[in-house]
Amino acid sequence: MTDDGVLLRTVGLKKHFPVRKGVFGRVSGHLQAVDGVDLEIAQGETLGLVGESGCGKSTLGRVVLRLLEPTAGEVWFDGTELTRLSARQLKPYRRDMQIVFQDSVGSLDPRMRVREIVAEGLEIHGVASKDEREARVLDTLERVGLSRDVAGRYPHQFSGGQRQRIGLARALALQPRFVVADEPVSALDVSIQSQVLNLLVELKREFDLTYLFVAHDLAVVGYISDRIAVMYLGKVVELAPAQELFARPLHPYTMALLSANPEPIPGRKRQRIVLTGDVPSPIDPPSGCRFRTRCPIAQPICAEQEPPLADHGQGHRAACHFPGTEIAVTSSAA
Amino acid sequence: MADNTPLLRVTGLRTYFYTLDGVLRAVDGVDLTIGHGAAVGLVGESGSGKSVTALSLLRLVDSPGRIEPGSVIELEGRDLSALTEAELEQVRGKEISMIFQEPMTSLNPVFTVGDQIAEAVRLHEGLGAKDAWAKAVEMLRLVGIPSAERRVHDYPHQMSGGMRQRVMIAMALSCNPKLLIADEPTTALDVTVQAQILELMKELRERLGMSILLITHDLGVIAEMVDEVAVMYAGRIVERGPVADVFANPQHPYTEALLRSIPVVGMTYAQPLRAIRGMVPSPLEWPPGCRFAPRCDYAFAKCATEDPHLLPAGDQESACWLSEQGWRPTATIEVAT
Ligand SMILES: Nc1ncnc2c1ncn2[C@@H]1O[C@H](COP(=O)(O)OP(=O)(O)OP(=O)(O)O)[C@@H](O)[C@H]1O
Ligand SMILES: Nc1ncnc2c1ncn2[C@@H]1O[C@H](COP(=O)(O)OP(=O)(O)OP(=O)(O)O)[C@@H](O)[C@H]1O
Ligand SMILES: [Mg+2]
Ligand SMILES: [Mg+2]
């Protein structure tokens, strides 16, 4: 860990995907999936990442782990800059940084037994002897709430929640320090989701884990996160401690997102901001502030100047020319 | 119409799938009533039988599935099982229509959205080509698609997910159905787009006075959209009642546990979630007695052997032996008044 307690830091991180000829035979451009992200995650902290489909959450998670090569920018892990390391130099860091995917079905090889799936990373990294590996596998399975005797079974023999536990066991067997959890509970039933969330929290306490937790369910992200970053079209537009973000959102996009989140409380008067229009294309994002085309309070300056992610005290940052402006609600029906 | 005949009455609906692994009892005794103009929600875990129930109402269950004898589905008192396939075609779309979770699978990719809506109206309303086309434009406008007269020429892939879902709604409403079944209509959408679609559905329901059966696993969406809710577990409805009552004081232990297990805004990880232990049972082999008993904190001896049916509990009904003692306060969440 570095002196300031920061385990992971990204500086100006970008990932652009080249776009070849489209359906209309247009010339190629670049899809700006992640476009200049500066984030810090402290040791033992959970940073939640929310935003609409396609805004770049998964891409950011993958670039941070260098599962995708960044187009520009830096990733610092425990004081080392990762983006310029060779594959060999990177290998020891791979052990410390793991990922859990949403699609636990697709990410587990159906021909491998649970034992082999969980042991794979240990083998790649040459951790321990064969016997010690087996012991580690069985231990890890127990830690994630699966019994030891599942080790000989195949992924399809498990329910969604159990498969998600196998995915977790695979990530945790190497005793990583940092885990990207990309929608780890989105595919699960409500009644199973809470089991897995509790488990993630327990594991964090036990191993002092640091999470980048990606999800689109605001209540889930709010529950598990210490701080939350809100992304829109490849950029972080707001960053704040979790409770602070819910209590005092500053960016109009965050306000809209929070107000659109349906809560299971019948009869509550909803003050809802309904955004018009669709998310613009990340291939040709709007000039200035990227949210301006859907923003209810946009002004001419928003098309001209991109607002920086400015500090508003208490660790609260927002990228808006008019932060905290009250927005007229579209509907207040119950 | 007769004053106290409900729009839809379902009694003892059972839909089984005859698979190689055995008989899969997906829907296993569902009773459901939907009044004229009512909005009813159907919630439950994945695999509890919500979609199969919906398909059964339209008699759209294909082999190896079968609606079992003794299942009764009445639309304004008419028994749908007595209808011929041609008569059923008239019911579908015209009296009951349905929108699905994934609009891409139900929209035909090789026709423009205008063609598809116009085709539906021609079929059911007997309109000529020109009037049908005008109706298609009007419907797109109704569901809030900007420059409808231009977008009517679009193919589905040229539209965003939110717009495609609007097209689906336009198509479903084009023949003024009495009942709209919406099966997870917003699950594939982002929250801000979901908000648009939910507002639209509310507005159209008021304007057109139709009934809605809204299927979702999102309790937040249910709280916002419906008056009455039915909770499914393991092929059955285990609880039903006015949504405010069910959410404030759930009577069935499954509903109670479900409401307690979800994080709500404001909760932090300092406080563990109250998870429901165990797993959803398999429809190939439902547990004997109460199907929730193996996961239930209240279960007693009788629950393991005797299968409870829906019992009245205040304004609610609950398929739980606890309800023999009448309504019980559970106070899961605070309800704003
Ligand atoms: N390998 C790739 N090649 C080209 N474009 C890509 C690739 N991966 C992602 N994209 C694009 O980058 C953008 C960001 O995608 P990403 O998967 O990071 O979004 P996300 O925020 O995780 O969305 P979701 O909530 O749907 O998972 C999208 O427009 C996506 O289509
Ligand atoms: N065509 C089919 N053949 C065999 N089994 C089926 C078929 N369709 C559904 N089932 C089974 O019937 C049960 C109920 O499925 P259904 O789709 O109604 O669940 P659901 O409550 O809608 O779940 P979800 O929330 O995941 O949509 C499941 O066990 C499912 O596997
Ligand atoms: Mg993603
Ligand atoms: Mg379904």
XYZ file of C-alpha atoms and ligand atoms in Angstrom:
735
model
C 0.000 0.000 0.000
C 1.174 3.532 -0.696
C 1.525 6.092 2.092
C -1.808 7.726 1.425
C -3.639 4.396 1.752
C -4.539 4.308 -1.935
C -4.365 0.799 -3.374
C -5.533 1.591 -6.887
C -5.376 4.799 -8.859
C -6.244 5.541 -12.477
C -4.992 8.669 -14.203
C -6.603 9.893 -17.416
C -7.563 6.335 -18.282
C -9.006 5.865 -21.771
C -10.205 2.957 -23.838
C -11.302 3.667 -27.396
C -12.469 0.859 -29.653
C -11.887 1.311 -33.369
C -15.133 1.236 -35.329
C -14.951 -0.329 -38.749
C -17.480 0.389 -41.494
C -20.967 0.483 -40.024
C -24.313 -0.606 -41.441
C -24.474 2.548 -43.514
C -21.005 2.095 -44.918
C -19.700 5.038 -42.967
C -15.951 5.519 -42.526
C -14.440 4.226 -39.322
C -14.316 6.235 -36.133
C -13.628 5.524 -32.490
C -16.002 4.368 -29.820
C -14.983 6.173 -26.659
C -15.970 3.518 -24.143
C -13.846 4.985 -21.347
C -12.680 8.517 -21.920
C -10.429 9.966 -19.271
C -11.187 8.471 -15.885
C -9.340 9.480 -12.694
C -10.222 7.321 -9.711
C -8.643 6.325 -6.426
C -9.635 3.359 -4.331
C -8.251 3.039 -0.820
C -7.107 -0.249 0.668
C -10.148 -2.002 2.149
C -12.589 0.301 0.402
C -15.500 -0.604 -1.876
C -15.998 1.794 -4.738
C -19.364 1.360 -6.443
C -19.699 2.142 -10.127
C -23.136 2.907 -11.561
C -24.434 4.190 -14.869
C -26.591 3.130 -17.766
C -25.927 0.264 -20.112
C -22.995 0.957 -22.408
C -21.539 3.830 -20.365
C -18.247 1.954 -19.973
C -18.395 0.304 -16.542
C -17.245 -3.156 -17.613
C -14.644 -1.726 -19.950
C -13.217 0.353 -17.099
C -13.058 -2.733 -14.870
C -11.251 -4.706 -17.547
C -8.785 -1.963 -18.407
C -7.924 -1.551 -14.726
C -6.988 -5.246 -14.623
C -5.268 -4.941 -18.004
C -7.538 -7.598 -19.408
C -7.924 -4.904 -22.058
C -5.049 -2.645 -23.065
C -5.791 1.022 -22.358
C -5.657 3.537 -25.193
C -4.121 6.132 -22.882
C -3.598 6.828 -19.210
C -2.120 5.085 -16.217
C -3.163 2.466 -13.705
C -1.270 2.475 -10.425
C -1.601 -0.537 -8.169
C 0.102 -0.425 -4.796
C 2.573 2.153 -6.058
C 3.411 0.471 -9.378
C 2.289 1.692 -12.773
C 0.844 -1.328 -14.570
C 0.168 -0.202 -18.135
C 3.819 -0.252 -19.180
C 4.708 -3.596 -17.615
C 5.498 -6.568 -19.830
C 3.340 -9.676 -19.481
C 6.028 -11.248 -17.325
C 6.385 -8.237 -15.092
C 2.615 -8.100 -14.764
C 2.214 -11.709 -13.654
C 2.750 -11.228 -9.892
C 0.132 -8.440 -9.942
C -2.390 -10.669 -11.686
C -2.543 -12.763 -8.527
C -3.512 -9.729 -6.493
C -6.187 -8.500 -8.871
C -9.147 -10.686 -9.749
C -12.542 -10.340 -11.395
C -15.996 -11.828 -10.808
C -18.405 -11.628 -13.727
C -22.161 -11.235 -13.923
C -22.578 -14.188 -16.176
C -21.467 -16.983 -13.924
C -22.775 -19.502 -16.451
C -20.806 -18.171 -19.385
C -17.619 -17.586 -17.457
C -17.245 -21.101 -16.064
C -15.896 -23.729 -18.442
C -18.626 -26.402 -18.578
C -16.109 -29.209 -19.133
C -14.140 -28.472 -15.998
C -14.983 -29.748 -12.563
C -15.401 -27.192 -9.782
C -12.066 -28.362 -8.323
C -10.226 -27.594 -11.568
C -11.969 -24.266 -12.041
C -11.013 -23.033 -8.594
C -7.466 -24.466 -8.789
C -6.697 -23.072 -12.235
C -5.263 -19.766 -11.033
C -3.191 -21.521 -8.373
C -1.657 -23.718 -11.043
C -0.969 -20.865 -13.446
C 0.809 -19.017 -10.676
C 2.571 -22.153 -9.455
C 1.192 -21.683 -5.977
C 1.964 -24.488 -3.570
C 2.230 -28.234 -4.087
C -0.568 -30.359 -5.475
C -1.749 -31.371 -2.003
C -1.630 -27.851 -0.692
C -3.567 -26.660 -3.722
C -6.305 -29.203 -3.054
C -6.496 -28.047 0.551
C -6.692 -24.427 -0.572
C -9.485 -25.242 -3.038
C -11.586 -27.030 -0.439
C -11.002 -24.235 2.064
C -12.051 -21.589 -0.403
C -15.191 -23.506 -1.344
C -16.125 -23.595 2.317
C -15.418 -19.905 2.688
C -17.946 -19.082 -0.011
C -20.534 -21.335 1.576
C -20.270 -24.410 -0.642
C -19.607 -27.814 0.834
C -16.342 -29.604 0.070
C -18.080 -32.387 -1.770
C -19.121 -30.103 -4.643
C -15.489 -30.106 -5.848
C -16.049 -33.049 -8.175
C -19.167 -31.679 -9.865
C -19.634 -29.670 -13.062
C -20.988 -26.077 -13.259
C -24.295 -27.011 -14.906
C -25.221 -29.026 -11.836
C -25.583 -25.850 -9.797
C -28.126 -23.077 -9.380
C -27.338 -19.496 -10.362
C -26.448 -18.477 -6.820
C -24.170 -21.483 -6.389
C -22.447 -20.800 -9.698
C -21.837 -17.232 -8.582
C -20.189 -18.675 -5.468
C -17.973 -20.850 -7.652
C -16.962 -17.741 -9.611
C -16.142 -16.062 -6.312
C -14.148 -19.062 -5.092
C -12.132 -18.995 -8.297
C -11.329 -15.311 -7.777
C -10.545 -15.713 -4.082
C -8.409 -18.863 -4.194
C -5.386 -16.740 -5.057
C -6.068 -14.537 -2.048
C -6.209 -11.351 -4.108
C -6.152 -7.899 -2.574
C -8.339 -6.264 -5.192
C -11.464 -7.643 -6.858
C -13.484 -6.175 -9.693
C -17.037 -7.430 -9.139
C -18.867 -6.793 -12.423
C -22.607 -7.082 -11.746
C -22.003 -10.061 -9.439
C -25.617 -10.282 -8.269
C -27.587 -8.880 -11.205
C -28.480 -12.275 -12.608
C -29.535 -13.684 -9.260
C -32.942 -13.977 -7.689
C -33.743 -11.477 -5.008
C -33.707 -14.131 -2.313
C -30.277 -15.391 -3.446
C -28.868 -11.933 -4.119
C -28.855 -11.078 -0.421
C -26.925 -14.279 0.398
C -24.177 -13.327 -2.062
C -24.060 -9.674 -0.932
C -23.649 -10.762 2.688
C -20.868 -13.084 1.600
C -19.029 -10.319 -0.270
C -19.155 -8.150 2.849
C -17.910 -10.981 5.102
C -15.032 -11.730 2.755
C -14.091 -8.080 2.601
C -13.878 -7.943 6.381
C -11.989 -11.173 6.683
C -9.381 -10.546 3.974
C -9.344 -6.733 3.975
C -10.425 -6.885 0.327
C -10.772 -3.857 -1.884
C -13.644 -3.928 -4.401
C -14.576 -2.113 -7.541
C -18.249 -3.045 -7.524
C -20.158 -2.536 -10.766
C -23.949 -2.710 -10.761
C -26.984 -0.930 -12.099
C -29.184 -1.464 -9.031
C -28.789 1.686 -6.949
C -30.017 0.150 -3.711
C -27.493 -2.682 -4.080
C -24.616 -0.335 -4.898
C -25.628 2.001 -2.078
C -25.703 -0.892 0.342
C -22.304 -2.368 -0.443
C -20.224 0.703 -1.320
C -18.216 3.154 0.750
C -18.091 5.570 -2.149
C -19.930 5.650 -5.477
C -18.816 6.851 -8.893
C -21.528 7.666 -11.440
C -20.546 7.195 -15.079
C -22.152 8.640 -18.176
C -20.857 7.990 -21.702
C -17.324 7.018 -20.714
C -16.788 9.634 -18.028
C -17.227 9.870 -14.289
C -19.744 12.662 -13.740
C -20.076 12.414 -9.970
C -18.156 10.822 -7.131
C -19.135 10.872 -3.451
C -19.386 8.834 -0.253
C -22.407 6.541 -0.685
C -24.776 8.129 1.817
C -23.733 11.619 0.732
C -24.546 10.821 -2.895
C -28.068 9.729 -2.012
C -28.625 12.654 0.342
C -27.143 15.399 -1.805
C -26.717 14.512 -5.470
C -25.128 17.396 -7.368
C -25.166 16.256 -10.994
C -28.521 16.357 -12.827
C -27.846 12.906 -14.243
C -27.377 11.484 -10.749
C -30.563 13.239 -9.633
C -32.483 11.704 -12.517
C -31.006 8.271 -11.844
C -31.908 8.390 -8.151
C -35.398 9.697 -8.812
C -36.058 7.037 -11.442
C -35.112 4.180 -9.126
C -38.350 2.442 -8.131
C -38.522 1.791 -4.411
C -40.629 -0.969 -2.900
C -42.710 1.440 -0.865
C -46.288 1.717 -2.126
C -48.007 5.046 -1.862
C -44.802 7.063 -1.575
C -45.168 10.320 -3.453
C -42.575 10.176 -6.159
C -40.750 13.259 -7.261
C -39.534 11.884 -10.500
C -37.347 13.471 -13.115
C -38.092 11.712 -16.381
C -35.304 12.315 -18.884
C -36.286 12.677 -22.490
C -34.446 10.983 -25.302
C -31.941 8.171 -25.414
C -28.305 7.877 -24.461
C -26.244 9.332 -27.345
C -23.717 7.197 -29.173
C -20.241 6.921 -27.629
C -18.867 7.018 -31.195
C -19.905 10.610 -31.634
C -20.557 12.015 -28.157
C -22.051 15.516 -27.745
C -19.613 18.428 -27.471
C -18.964 20.017 -24.096
C -20.895 18.201 -21.390
C -21.938 14.795 -22.694
C -25.140 14.820 -20.700
C -26.402 18.112 -22.123
C -28.601 16.532 -24.828
C -30.813 14.978 -22.144
C -30.207 17.495 -19.391
C -33.257 19.430 -18.177
C -31.127 22.413 -17.093
C -28.626 22.667 -19.965
C -27.419 26.138 -20.959
C -25.399 27.315 -24.005
C -22.125 26.998 -22.079
C -22.754 23.251 -21.653
C -22.320 22.703 -25.393
C -19.113 24.718 -25.455
C -17.162 23.735 -22.380
C -16.686 20.388 -20.794
C -17.204 20.763 -17.043
C -14.324 19.370 -14.937
C -14.936 16.919 -12.089
C -14.780 19.693 -9.492
C -14.349 19.272 -5.753
C -17.336 20.243 -3.615
C -15.902 19.262 -0.223
C -16.343 16.092 1.874
C -14.918 14.010 -0.917
C -17.817 14.996 -3.168
C -16.972 15.743 -6.793
C -19.256 16.569 -9.708
C -18.733 17.489 -13.352
C -21.475 20.037 -13.990
C -21.555 23.759 -14.757
C -24.617 24.133 -12.535
C -24.150 21.589 -9.757
C -26.951 21.112 -7.267
C -29.532 23.075 -9.267
C -32.999 22.037 -8.290
C -34.822 20.311 -11.146
C -38.527 20.516 -11.832
C -40.139 17.108 -11.523
C -42.089 15.640 -14.373
C -44.452 13.585 -12.298
C -45.439 13.228 -8.705
C -47.998 10.462 -9.093
C -47.935 7.766 -6.459
C -71.211 -6.502 -19.231
C -72.488 -8.091 -16.044
C -71.741 -5.845 -13.077
C -69.934 -8.336 -10.913
C -68.376 -10.608 -13.513
C -64.669 -9.826 -13.375
C -62.780 -9.255 -16.603
C -60.697 -12.339 -16.072
C -61.155 -15.214 -13.684
C -58.654 -18.030 -13.471
C -59.389 -21.039 -11.292
C -57.138 -24.003 -10.607
C -54.828 -23.316 -13.537
C -52.254 -26.031 -13.951
C -49.744 -26.075 -16.788
C -47.335 -28.982 -16.897
C -44.396 -29.739 -19.179
C -43.857 -33.364 -20.059
C -40.056 -33.442 -20.281
C -37.561 -36.289 -20.549
C -36.654 -35.729 -16.907
C -40.257 -36.077 -15.787
C -43.371 -33.966 -15.378
C -42.420 -30.370 -14.702
C -45.291 -28.797 -12.794
C -44.536 -25.191 -13.749
C -47.947 -23.778 -12.855
C -49.678 -25.887 -10.292
C -53.002 -24.516 -9.158
C -53.197 -20.787 -9.776
C -56.299 -18.761 -8.912
C -56.362 -15.196 -10.143
C -59.014 -12.544 -10.677
C -58.589 -9.287 -12.551
C -61.324 -6.687 -12.404
C -62.285 -4.240 -15.136
C -59.723 -1.441 -15.214
C -57.606 -3.003 -12.464
C -53.818 -3.154 -12.402
C -52.602 -6.397 -10.892
C -48.973 -7.289 -10.295
C -47.526 -10.783 -10.381
C -44.186 -11.177 -8.617
C -42.011 -14.115 -7.740
C -38.592 -15.634 -8.223
C -37.195 -16.841 -11.474
C -38.860 -20.101 -12.430
C -41.861 -19.659 -10.136
C -44.206 -19.839 -13.132
C -45.072 -16.231 -13.922
C -44.453 -16.337 -17.672
C -46.070 -19.744 -18.087
C -49.134 -18.391 -16.281
C -49.256 -15.461 -18.703
C -48.856 -17.689 -21.763
C -51.548 -20.006 -20.428
C -54.014 -17.116 -20.225
C -53.594 -16.681 -23.969
C -53.550 -20.452 -24.457
C -50.137 -20.113 -26.037
C -48.549 -23.125 -24.377
C -46.954 -25.502 -26.855
C -45.941 -29.118 -26.551
C -44.369 -30.551 -24.385
C -46.436 -28.163 -22.288
C -50.112 -28.694 -21.614
C -52.827 -26.833 -19.773
C -54.240 -29.590 -17.594
C -57.921 -30.516 -17.636
C -59.891 -28.784 -14.901
C -58.076 -25.476 -15.389
C -60.613 -22.700 -15.927
C -59.857 -19.406 -17.672
C -62.861 -17.135 -18.119
C -62.835 -13.822 -19.933
C -65.944 -11.857 -18.978
C -67.566 -15.139 -18.120
C -66.640 -16.894 -21.386
C -64.642 -20.076 -20.967
C -61.582 -19.732 -23.201
C -61.003 -23.483 -23.346
C -64.296 -23.835 -25.231
C -63.097 -21.594 -28.059
C -61.758 -22.751 -31.393
C -58.277 -21.716 -32.501
C -59.846 -19.148 -34.874
C -61.901 -17.652 -32.063
C -58.822 -17.577 -29.853
C -56.973 -15.631 -32.564
C -59.642 -12.951 -32.211
C -59.197 -12.874 -28.430
C -55.442 -12.545 -28.713
C -54.470 -9.044 -29.601
C -58.003 -7.741 -29.659
C -59.187 -8.559 -26.146
C -56.003 -9.641 -24.433
C -52.647 -8.554 -25.699
C -49.190 -9.111 -24.388
C -45.808 -7.424 -24.336
C -42.650 -9.326 -23.638
C -39.376 -8.622 -21.909
C -37.212 -8.668 -25.025
C -38.824 -6.695 -27.834
C -36.193 -7.826 -30.328
C -37.441 -11.392 -30.174
C -41.061 -10.414 -30.766
C -40.551 -7.801 -33.452
C -39.870 -9.121 -36.909
C -36.484 -7.808 -38.065
C -37.332 -7.848 -41.796
C -40.427 -5.605 -41.625
C -40.633 -1.953 -40.678
C -42.352 -1.192 -37.397
C -45.130 0.508 -39.362
C -45.798 -2.640 -41.384
C -46.013 -4.672 -38.222
C -48.457 -2.423 -36.417
C -50.556 -1.934 -39.563
C -50.695 -5.689 -40.080
C -52.023 -6.178 -36.542
C -54.770 -3.580 -37.010
C -55.734 -4.894 -40.438
C -56.115 -8.363 -38.993
C -58.180 -7.413 -35.972
C -59.990 -4.242 -36.920
C -60.547 -5.041 -40.581
C -59.163 -1.678 -41.640
C -57.977 -1.037 -45.198
C -54.283 -0.624 -45.926
C -54.350 3.162 -45.848
C -56.323 3.475 -42.612
C -54.202 0.792 -40.990
C -51.062 2.724 -41.848
C -52.542 5.943 -40.450
C -53.423 4.052 -37.302
C -49.821 2.832 -37.027
C -48.536 6.409 -37.136
C -51.145 7.455 -34.595
C -50.140 4.629 -32.240
C -46.447 5.522 -32.464
C -47.352 9.081 -31.621
C -49.449 7.881 -28.698
C -46.492 6.068 -27.151
C -44.328 9.144 -27.490
C -42.061 8.345 -30.399
C -40.820 11.641 -31.817
C -41.365 12.256 -35.568
C -43.639 9.226 -35.699
C -44.475 9.702 -39.388
C -40.776 9.239 -40.148
C -39.921 6.533 -37.597
C -42.806 4.392 -38.845
C -40.506 3.424 -41.741
C -37.726 2.250 -39.409
C -36.704 -1.361 -38.989
C -36.527 -2.575 -35.368
C -32.707 -2.641 -35.329
C -32.633 1.069 -36.163
C -34.274 1.873 -32.859
C -32.936 1.977 -29.313
C -34.132 -0.515 -26.697
C -36.478 2.035 -25.163
C -38.023 2.909 -28.537
C -38.489 -0.762 -29.454
C -40.321 -1.304 -26.187
C -42.555 1.653 -27.070
C -43.257 0.042 -30.443
C -44.214 -3.182 -28.684
C -46.604 -1.248 -26.473
C -48.016 0.568 -29.506
C -48.609 -2.751 -31.231
C -50.171 -4.304 -28.133
C -52.528 -1.369 -27.696
C -53.405 -0.873 -31.347
C -56.609 -2.918 -31.088
C -57.766 -1.460 -27.764
C -57.421 -4.628 -25.710
C -59.376 -5.006 -22.480
C -56.405 -6.626 -20.809
C -52.739 -5.918 -21.363
C -50.334 -8.535 -20.042
C -46.876 -7.038 -19.645
C -44.220 -9.661 -18.881
C -41.133 -7.885 -17.508
C -41.717 -4.964 -19.877
C -38.835 -2.897 -18.510
C -36.333 -5.426 -17.192
C -34.020 -5.065 -20.183
C -34.061 -1.277 -19.981
C -31.998 1.255 -18.074
C -33.634 2.924 -15.093
C -34.053 6.277 -16.777
C -35.648 4.648 -19.827
C -37.665 2.336 -17.565
C -39.039 5.444 -15.880
C -40.237 6.739 -19.256
C -41.975 3.472 -20.111
C -43.635 3.127 -16.700
C -44.976 6.677 -16.917
C -46.280 5.880 -20.381
C -48.040 2.721 -19.228
C -49.680 4.539 -16.319
C -50.870 7.324 -18.563
C -52.227 4.977 -21.238
C -53.995 2.856 -18.676
C -55.827 5.903 -17.373
C -56.592 7.190 -20.834
C -57.780 3.896 -22.319
C -59.252 2.350 -19.178
C -57.791 -1.083 -19.756
C -56.751 -3.656 -17.151
C -53.107 -4.568 -16.712
C -51.420 -7.720 -15.506
C -47.853 -6.648 -14.805
C -45.297 -9.387 -14.323
C -41.953 -8.533 -12.808
C -39.547 -9.560 -10.108
C -38.889 -5.912 -9.281
C -40.809 -5.065 -6.128
C -40.128 -1.372 -6.672
C -41.885 -1.422 -10.032
C -44.824 -3.280 -8.490
C -45.131 -0.784 -5.644
C -45.381 1.987 -8.135
C -47.609 0.516 -10.803
C -50.338 -1.706 -9.399
C -53.227 -1.714 -6.938
C -53.204 -5.412 -6.190
C -50.375 -7.879 -6.085
C -50.129 -11.657 -6.279
C -46.957 -13.343 -5.101
C -45.944 -16.598 -6.770
C -43.752 -19.260 -5.291
C -43.164 -22.710 -6.716
C -46.008 -22.689 -9.253
C -48.646 -21.230 -6.940
C -49.915 -17.930 -5.721
C -48.972 -17.849 -2.061
C -50.251 -14.412 -1.208
C -52.412 -11.724 -2.704
C -54.026 -8.490 -1.672
C -53.867 -4.722 -1.993
C -50.250 -3.808 -2.687
C -49.916 -1.392 0.237
C -51.179 -4.034 2.678
C -49.053 -6.827 1.279
C -45.891 -4.726 1.394
C -46.620 -3.256 4.834
C -47.742 -6.459 6.542
C -47.007 -9.459 4.356
C -48.920 -12.487 5.584
C -47.037 -15.282 3.880
C -43.575 -15.969 5.329
C -42.105 -16.024 1.799
C -43.369 -12.513 1.038
C -42.173 -11.380 4.442
C -38.697 -12.849 3.952
C -38.472 -11.442 0.429
C -39.295 -7.917 1.567
C -36.833 -8.154 4.442
C -34.028 -9.469 2.274
C -33.794 -6.627 -0.229
C -31.527 -3.688 0.444
C -33.358 -0.374 0.357
C -31.778 2.988 -0.222
C -30.206 4.155 3.025
C -29.086 0.736 4.280
C -25.355 0.077 4.578
C -23.277 -3.059 4.791
C -22.778 -2.456 8.522
C -26.105 -4.236 8.837
C -26.229 -7.728 7.257
C -29.140 -8.424 4.921
C -31.679 -10.972 6.095
C -31.176 -13.549 3.422
C -33.582 -16.412 2.754
C -31.690 -19.611 3.327
C -31.597 -22.511 0.894
C -32.724 -22.629 -2.691
C -35.872 -22.549 -4.764
C -37.108 -26.151 -5.108
C -37.302 -27.925 -8.453
C -40.621 -27.990 -10.335
C -39.881 -31.626 -11.165
C -40.215 -32.445 -7.517
C -41.978 -29.911 -5.349
C -41.533 -30.575 -1.620
C -44.510 -32.227 0.078
C -46.713 -30.088 2.303
C -46.035 -26.379 2.037
C -43.490 -25.772 -0.712
C -41.827 -22.978 1.222
C -41.561 -24.961 4.465
C -37.921 -26.097 3.939
C -36.827 -22.438 3.852
C -39.352 -21.046 6.320
C -38.448 -19.724 9.777
C -41.965 -20.308 11.080
C -42.471 -23.858 9.804
C -44.029 -26.343 12.198
C -44.929 -30.032 11.945
C -48.109 -29.604 9.912
C -46.270 -27.586 7.238
C -44.123 -30.539 6.248
C -47.087 -32.733 5.410
C -50.179 -30.646 4.705
C -50.387 -28.322 1.744
C -52.026 -24.990 2.683
C -54.430 -23.274 0.296
C -55.152 -19.533 0.200
C -56.771 -18.490 3.473
C -58.256 -15.065 4.179
C -56.180 -12.780 6.405
C -57.659 -9.307 6.685
C -57.929 -7.868 3.184
C -55.197 -10.247 2.099
C -55.076 -13.957 1.398
C -52.178 -16.179 2.287
C -51.462 -19.837 1.604
C -49.972 -20.472 5.020
C -51.156 -22.399 8.047
C -50.327 -19.365 10.202
C -53.271 -17.631 8.582
C -55.660 -20.030 10.303
C -55.144 -17.696 13.269
C -56.135 -14.731 11.108
C -54.204 -11.606 10.144
C -50.826 -11.033 11.822
C -48.799 -7.819 11.996
C -45.357 -8.153 10.411
C -44.435 -4.516 9.661
C -41.616 -5.146 7.208
C -41.251 -1.670 5.812
C -42.520 1.751 6.616
C -45.273 2.820 4.231
C -45.727 6.457 3.414
C -49.333 7.615 3.510
N -14.612 -5.274 -27.499
C -15.341 -4.214 -27.863
N -15.296 -3.727 -29.129
C -16.008 -2.651 -29.490
N -16.818 -1.976 -28.663
C -16.921 -2.400 -27.392
C -16.200 -3.551 -26.927
N -16.513 -3.736 -25.611
C -17.382 -2.775 -25.291
N -17.638 -1.967 -26.347
C -18.512 -0.792 -26.350
O -18.054 0.079 -25.358
C -19.128 0.738 -24.700
C -19.035 0.463 -23.233
O -19.343 -0.917 -23.004
P -19.309 -1.581 -21.567
O -19.528 -3.025 -21.733
O -18.098 -1.140 -20.842
O -20.578 -0.905 -20.908
P -21.239 -1.179 -19.481
O -21.333 0.141 -18.804
O -20.528 -2.266 -18.778
O -22.709 -1.624 -19.914
P -23.682 -2.734 -19.275
O -24.338 -2.050 -18.100
O -24.664 -2.979 -20.381
O -22.858 -3.920 -18.895
C -20.396 0.193 -25.353
O -20.809 1.104 -26.327
C -19.940 -1.099 -25.982
O -20.734 -1.401 -27.097
N -41.178 -24.691 -22.969
C -40.823 -25.170 -21.766
N -40.422 -26.456 -21.645
C -40.077 -26.964 -20.447
N -40.101 -26.262 -19.297
C -40.489 -24.985 -19.346
C -40.870 -24.370 -20.588
N -41.196 -23.082 -20.339
C -41.015 -22.899 -19.003
N -40.605 -24.041 -18.414
C -40.322 -24.222 -16.974
O -41.442 -23.806 -16.231
C -41.017 -23.183 -15.017
C -41.658 -21.834 -14.905
O -41.074 -20.984 -15.898
P -41.523 -19.479 -16.118
O -40.882 -19.031 -17.370
O -42.990 -19.350 -15.989
O -40.833 -18.765 -14.868
P -40.899 -17.232 -14.492
O -41.558 -17.142 -13.161
O -41.467 -16.430 -15.608
O -39.343 -16.915 -14.292
P -38.472 -15.647 -14.743
O -38.604 -14.671 -13.611
O -37.089 -16.221 -14.797
O -38.975 -15.159 -16.056
C -39.505 -23.161 -15.039
O -39.018 -24.238 -14.267
C -39.186 -23.353 -16.504
O -37.938 -24.009 -16.641
Mg -21.140 -4.223 -18.176
Mg -40.630 -15.043 -16.983
